[in-house]
Amino acid sequence: MIKILVIILILFFFFFLPQKTEDMKWVNDENEVVVKKPFVIKEPIDSTPIEQVKNNVNTPTTNDWWKYPDVIYETKRNGNDLLVLVNKQYKLPSTYAPSDLVRASNSGIRRGENYYLRNILITDLTDMINSANSEGIDLSIVSGYRSYQTQVSTYNYWLSKNNNNVEYVDTFSARPGHSQHQLGTAIDFSSSEIGDVLGDSFSNTNASKWLIENAYKYGFVISYPKGYESVTGYKYESWHYRYIGKENALEMKNSGMILENYLRSKN
């Protein structure tokens, strides 16, 4: 009788109590690793015609800048459009993927050659890298294109590392569909100055200072500048640049707008 009770207890603990899941490993964009049961926050998609939604430089900001709005809209422009607005209010479809992805190695980058980027930016990226090298500036790539599913894994990873604190993670990691990396035109840069790692220390490098002064000449602009968290919805990221084309980047620079407001004025 005692043996039977012991067996019943063992079966109960095995089948009915929560099992500890494996710790998530860092997601490598190059390998497109995806978790088995991803965490995804379901967001309501409003059916109001996009033209009726006011989304311009006058959009009110909030002290709770990291929060997502109550209603989420799908992007008005196609993801292939260099000026598509992707932020915390506008998201890309889970099925969107660029059709012209190529290896970053086509640009001659020293590190990060296996990441994928849109072919439309490769020529300008190559010119920028060569120009930087000629001035003694070393650039590397530590993140490029991420699929929707890879962003699911990336977001999950940061949740697992921060006790599932959604509000904290939302300050620096985009939820699936809301990441510029899904466009294939966003790049996270680093440099040998800091061991080719991703982090806040990049802001103090010569590479970062060079990008601030020169990236726009090649069509690249910083996405999340310092001091504009209440507008962009994300912490300052000195390493995160997005390609919008040389003419657009020059127009944006001359306008004095940051990327978020520039894109709002175009959408």
Short mmCIF file of C-alpha atoms in Angstrom, two decimals:
data_model
loop_
_atom_site.label_atom_id
_atom_site.label_comp_id
_atom_site.label_asym_id
_atom_site.label_seq_id
_atom_site.Cartn_x
_atom_site.Cartn_y
_atom_site.Cartn_z
CA MET A 1 0.00 0.00 0.00
CA ILE A 2 2.82 2.39 0.89
CA LYS A 3 4.59 1.62 -2.39
CA ILE A 4 1.41 2.43 -4.32
CA LEU A 5 1.08 5.79 -2.53
CA VAL A 6 4.71 6.62 -3.29
CA ILE A 7 4.21 5.83 -6.97
CA ILE A 8 1.07 8.00 -7.08
CA LEU A 9 2.93 10.92 -5.48
CA ILE A 10 5.82 10.59 -7.96
CA LEU A 11 3.41 10.60 -10.90
CA PHE A 12 1.60 13.64 -9.48
CA PHE A 13 4.80 15.68 -9.14
CA PHE A 14 5.97 14.68 -12.59
CA PHE A 15 2.81 15.40 -14.55
CA PHE A 16 0.98 18.15 -12.68
CA LEU A 17 3.54 20.47 -11.12
CA PRO A 18 5.20 23.16 -13.31
CA GLN A 19 8.44 22.01 -14.89
CA LYS A 20 11.49 24.23 -14.98
CA THR A 21 12.24 25.26 -18.56
CA GLU A 22 15.72 25.53 -19.95
CA ASP A 23 17.35 28.93 -19.80
CA MET A 24 17.09 30.70 -23.12
CA LYS A 25 20.29 31.13 -25.01
CA TRP A 26 21.22 34.39 -26.68
CA VAL A 27 19.62 34.57 -30.09
CA ASN A 28 22.09 34.70 -32.96
CA ASP A 29 20.53 36.58 -35.87
CA GLU A 30 22.69 34.61 -38.27
CA ASN A 31 21.22 31.28 -37.22
CA GLU A 32 17.59 32.36 -36.76
CA VAL A 33 17.09 30.46 -33.49
CA VAL A 34 13.47 30.36 -32.33
CA VAL A 35 12.05 29.24 -28.99
CA LYS A 36 9.46 26.45 -28.94
CA LYS A 37 6.75 28.32 -27.03
CA PRO A 38 7.37 32.03 -27.61
CA PHE A 39 5.92 34.73 -25.44
CA VAL A 40 3.95 37.22 -27.51
CA ILE A 41 1.83 40.01 -26.12
CA LYS A 42 -1.41 40.13 -28.08
CA GLU A 43 -2.10 43.62 -29.31
CA PRO A 44 -5.48 44.86 -30.59
CA ILE A 45 -5.37 45.92 -34.23
CA ASP A 46 -7.69 48.85 -34.88
CA SER A 47 -9.84 48.66 -38.01
CA THR A 48 -10.00 52.43 -38.46
CA PRO A 49 -8.63 53.43 -41.90
CA ILE A 50 -5.02 54.45 -41.46
CA GLU A 51 -5.62 57.78 -43.18
CA GLN A 52 -7.87 58.78 -40.29
CA VAL A 53 -5.15 58.23 -37.73
CA LYS A 54 -3.21 61.32 -36.79
CA ASN A 55 0.46 60.44 -36.69
CA ASN A 56 2.72 63.43 -37.13
CA VAL A 57 5.29 65.49 -35.27
CA ASN A 58 2.56 66.80 -32.99
CA THR A 59 1.78 63.34 -31.59
CA PRO A 60 1.65 63.82 -27.80
CA THR A 61 4.38 62.23 -25.71
CA THR A 62 4.05 60.66 -22.30
CA ASN A 63 6.12 60.41 -19.14
CA ASP A 64 5.66 56.64 -19.36
CA TRP A 65 7.63 56.71 -22.60
CA TRP A 66 8.38 52.99 -22.64
CA LYS A 67 4.72 51.94 -22.79
CA TYR A 68 2.90 50.74 -25.88
CA PRO A 69 -0.37 52.52 -26.78
CA ASP A 70 -3.68 50.82 -26.18
CA VAL A 71 -4.29 50.39 -29.90
CA ILE A 72 -1.76 49.14 -32.43
CA TYR A 73 -1.95 49.72 -36.19
CA GLU A 74 -0.25 47.91 -39.02
CA THR A 75 2.12 50.04 -41.04
CA LYS A 76 0.66 52.16 -43.80
CA ARG A 77 3.63 51.79 -46.12
CA ASN A 78 4.98 48.47 -47.31
CA GLY A 79 7.99 47.21 -45.39
CA ASN A 80 10.15 47.60 -48.50
CA ASP A 81 9.57 51.36 -48.43
CA LEU A 82 12.61 53.08 -46.93
CA LEU A 83 10.35 55.54 -45.11
CA VAL A 84 7.94 53.06 -43.53
CA LEU A 85 7.17 54.00 -39.93
CA VAL A 86 7.79 51.16 -37.50
CA ASN A 87 7.49 52.05 -33.84
CA LYS A 88 5.42 51.20 -30.77
CA GLN A 89 2.15 52.20 -32.46
CA TYR A 90 2.81 50.83 -35.93
CA LYS A 91 3.88 47.26 -36.51
CA LEU A 92 4.91 45.10 -39.45
CA PRO A 93 2.93 41.97 -40.33
CA SER A 94 4.44 38.79 -38.94
CA THR A 95 4.73 37.53 -42.51
CA TYR A 96 6.80 40.46 -43.79
CA ALA A 97 10.36 39.74 -44.89
CA PRO A 98 12.47 41.72 -47.38
CA SER A 99 12.85 40.07 -50.77
CA ASP A 100 16.38 41.34 -51.47
CA LEU A 101 18.37 40.12 -48.44
CA VAL A 102 22.08 39.52 -48.98
CA ARG A 103 25.06 38.80 -46.76
CA ALA A 104 26.73 41.82 -45.17
CA SER A 105 30.02 40.38 -46.48
CA ASN A 106 29.11 42.03 -49.80
CA SER A 107 29.99 45.35 -48.17
CA GLY A 108 33.52 44.35 -47.14
CA ILE A 109 32.74 44.73 -43.43
CA ARG A 110 35.48 43.30 -41.20
CA ARG A 111 33.16 41.59 -38.73
CA GLY A 112 29.49 40.68 -39.01
CA GLU A 113 29.82 39.45 -42.57
CA ASN A 114 27.26 36.69 -42.03
CA TYR A 115 24.42 38.98 -41.06
CA TYR A 116 21.77 39.67 -43.66
CA LEU A 117 20.87 43.15 -44.91
CA ARG A 118 18.83 44.50 -47.80
CA ASN A 119 20.75 44.71 -51.02
CA ILE A 120 19.49 48.28 -51.56
CA LEU A 121 21.89 49.60 -48.90
CA ILE A 122 25.02 47.57 -49.66
CA THR A 123 26.64 50.07 -52.03
CA ASP A 124 26.25 52.97 -49.61
CA LEU A 125 27.35 50.80 -46.67
CA THR A 126 30.46 49.78 -48.59
CA ASP A 127 31.27 53.41 -49.36
CA MET A 128 30.77 54.36 -45.70
CA ILE A 129 33.00 51.56 -44.44
CA ASN A 130 35.75 52.45 -46.92
CA SER A 131 35.53 56.12 -46.00
CA ALA A 132 35.71 55.32 -42.29
CA ASN A 133 38.66 52.99 -42.82
CA SER A 134 40.52 55.70 -44.75
CA GLU A 135 40.23 57.90 -41.67
CA GLY A 136 41.40 55.20 -39.30
CA ILE A 137 37.91 54.35 -38.08
CA ASP A 138 37.02 50.70 -37.62
CA LEU A 139 33.40 49.59 -37.86
CA SER A 140 31.85 46.18 -37.32
CA ILE A 141 28.29 44.86 -37.42
CA VAL A 142 26.80 43.05 -34.43
CA SER A 143 23.20 42.80 -35.65
CA GLY A 144 21.34 43.12 -38.92
CA TYR A 145 18.12 41.66 -40.25
CA ARG A 146 15.92 39.78 -37.79
CA SER A 147 12.81 37.92 -38.80
CA TYR A 148 9.60 38.28 -36.84
CA GLN A 149 10.24 34.93 -35.18
CA THR A 150 13.80 35.84 -34.27
CA GLN A 151 12.48 39.00 -32.62
CA VAL A 152 10.09 36.81 -30.63
CA SER A 153 13.11 34.90 -29.36
CA THR A 154 15.11 38.05 -28.73
CA TYR A 155 12.29 39.62 -26.71
CA ASN A 156 11.84 36.37 -24.80
CA TYR A 157 15.52 36.25 -24.01
CA TRP A 158 15.49 39.67 -22.37
CA LEU A 159 12.35 38.82 -20.44
CA SER A 160 14.02 35.69 -19.09
CA LYS A 161 17.03 37.74 -18.02
CA ASN A 162 14.91 40.37 -16.26
CA ASN A 163 12.36 38.35 -14.26
CA ASN A 164 9.67 38.86 -16.92
CA ASN A 165 9.62 42.58 -16.19
CA VAL A 166 7.77 43.65 -19.33
CA GLU A 167 7.88 47.39 -18.64
CA TYR A 168 11.66 47.34 -18.17
CA VAL A 169 12.31 45.22 -21.25
CA ASP A 170 10.07 47.52 -23.30
CA THR A 171 12.54 50.35 -22.69
CA PHE A 172 15.18 48.73 -24.88
CA SER A 173 13.82 45.70 -26.74
CA ALA A 174 11.10 45.87 -29.39
CA ARG A 175 8.20 43.46 -29.34
CA PRO A 176 7.77 41.26 -32.42
CA GLY A 177 6.59 43.29 -35.41
CA HIS A 178 7.79 46.55 -33.87
CA SER A 179 11.50 46.11 -34.57
CA GLN A 180 13.27 48.07 -37.29
CA HIS A 181 15.55 45.07 -37.69
CA GLN A 182 12.71 43.21 -39.42
CA LEU A 183 13.07 45.74 -42.25
CA GLY A 184 16.58 44.60 -43.08
CA THR A 185 17.73 48.24 -43.12
CA ALA A 186 18.67 48.60 -39.43
CA ILE A 187 22.21 47.87 -38.29
CA ASP A 188 23.77 47.69 -34.84
CA PHE A 189 27.37 48.85 -35.16
CA SER A 190 30.35 48.24 -32.94
CA SER A 191 34.10 48.60 -33.20
CA SER A 192 37.34 46.87 -32.28
CA GLU A 193 37.81 49.76 -29.84
CA ILE A 194 35.44 47.92 -27.49
CA GLY A 195 36.03 44.39 -28.67
CA ASP A 196 33.20 44.35 -31.20
CA VAL A 197 30.53 44.08 -28.52
CA LEU A 198 27.11 45.69 -28.30
CA GLY A 199 26.68 48.15 -25.47
CA ASP A 200 26.54 51.67 -24.10
CA SER A 201 30.34 51.95 -24.23
CA PHE A 202 30.08 52.34 -28.00
CA SER A 203 28.97 55.95 -27.51
CA ASN A 204 32.47 56.85 -26.29
CA THR A 205 34.30 55.37 -29.26
CA ASN A 206 35.81 57.22 -32.20
CA ALA A 207 33.63 55.03 -34.41
CA SER A 208 30.46 56.34 -32.79
CA LYS A 209 31.62 59.95 -33.06
CA TRP A 210 32.47 59.39 -36.72
CA LEU A 211 29.02 57.93 -37.45
CA ILE A 212 27.29 60.87 -35.78
CA GLU A 213 29.13 63.28 -38.08
CA ASN A 214 29.17 61.28 -41.29
CA ALA A 215 26.59 58.46 -41.44
CA TYR A 216 23.88 60.63 -43.03
CA LYS A 217 26.13 61.19 -46.06
CA TYR A 218 25.65 57.51 -46.85
CA GLY A 219 21.95 57.31 -46.02
CA PHE A 220 22.22 56.09 -42.42
CA VAL A 221 20.70 57.89 -39.42
CA ILE A 222 20.56 57.09 -35.73
CA SER A 223 17.17 55.73 -34.68
CA TYR A 224 17.12 56.35 -30.94
CA PRO A 225 19.13 59.46 -30.06
CA LYS A 226 19.96 60.61 -26.56
CA GLY A 227 17.39 62.77 -24.81
CA TYR A 228 14.44 61.75 -27.01
CA GLU A 229 13.24 58.70 -25.12
CA SER A 230 9.77 60.21 -24.65
CA VAL A 231 9.46 60.52 -28.45
CA THR A 232 11.03 57.27 -29.66
CA GLY A 233 9.84 55.06 -26.80
CA TYR A 234 13.30 53.54 -26.35
CA LYS A 235 16.47 54.22 -24.43
CA TYR A 236 19.36 55.93 -26.18
CA GLU A 237 21.10 53.50 -28.52
CA SER A 238 24.30 54.95 -29.93
CA TRP A 239 24.87 51.83 -32.04
CA HIS A 240 21.51 51.53 -33.80
CA TYR A 241 21.33 53.10 -37.26
CA ARG A 242 18.72 52.78 -39.99
CA TYR A 243 19.21 53.24 -43.70
CA ILE A 244 16.70 55.62 -45.33
CA GLY A 245 18.68 56.59 -48.42
CA LYS A 246 21.09 59.49 -48.94
CA GLU A 247 18.54 62.05 -50.15
CA ASN A 248 16.16 61.34 -47.28
CA ALA A 249 18.97 61.37 -44.73
CA LEU A 250 20.18 64.75 -45.97
CA GLU A 251 16.65 66.15 -45.92
CA MET A 252 16.19 64.85 -42.38
CA LYS A 253 19.46 66.40 -41.20
CA ASN A 254 18.58 69.77 -42.73
CA SER A 255 15.13 69.66 -41.13
CA GLY A 256 16.60 69.25 -37.66
CA MET A 257 14.19 66.37 -36.95
CA ILE A 258 15.11 63.09 -35.36
CA LEU A 259 14.21 59.97 -37.33
CA GLU A 260 10.98 59.27 -35.44
CA ASN A 261 9.52 62.68 -36.19
CA TYR A 262 10.85 62.71 -39.73
CA LEU A 263 9.09 59.41 -40.47
CA ARG A 264 5.89 60.61 -38.80
CA SER A 265 5.88 63.59 -41.15
CA LYS A 266 6.10 61.20 -44.11
CA ASN A 267 3.44 58.74 -43.02
#
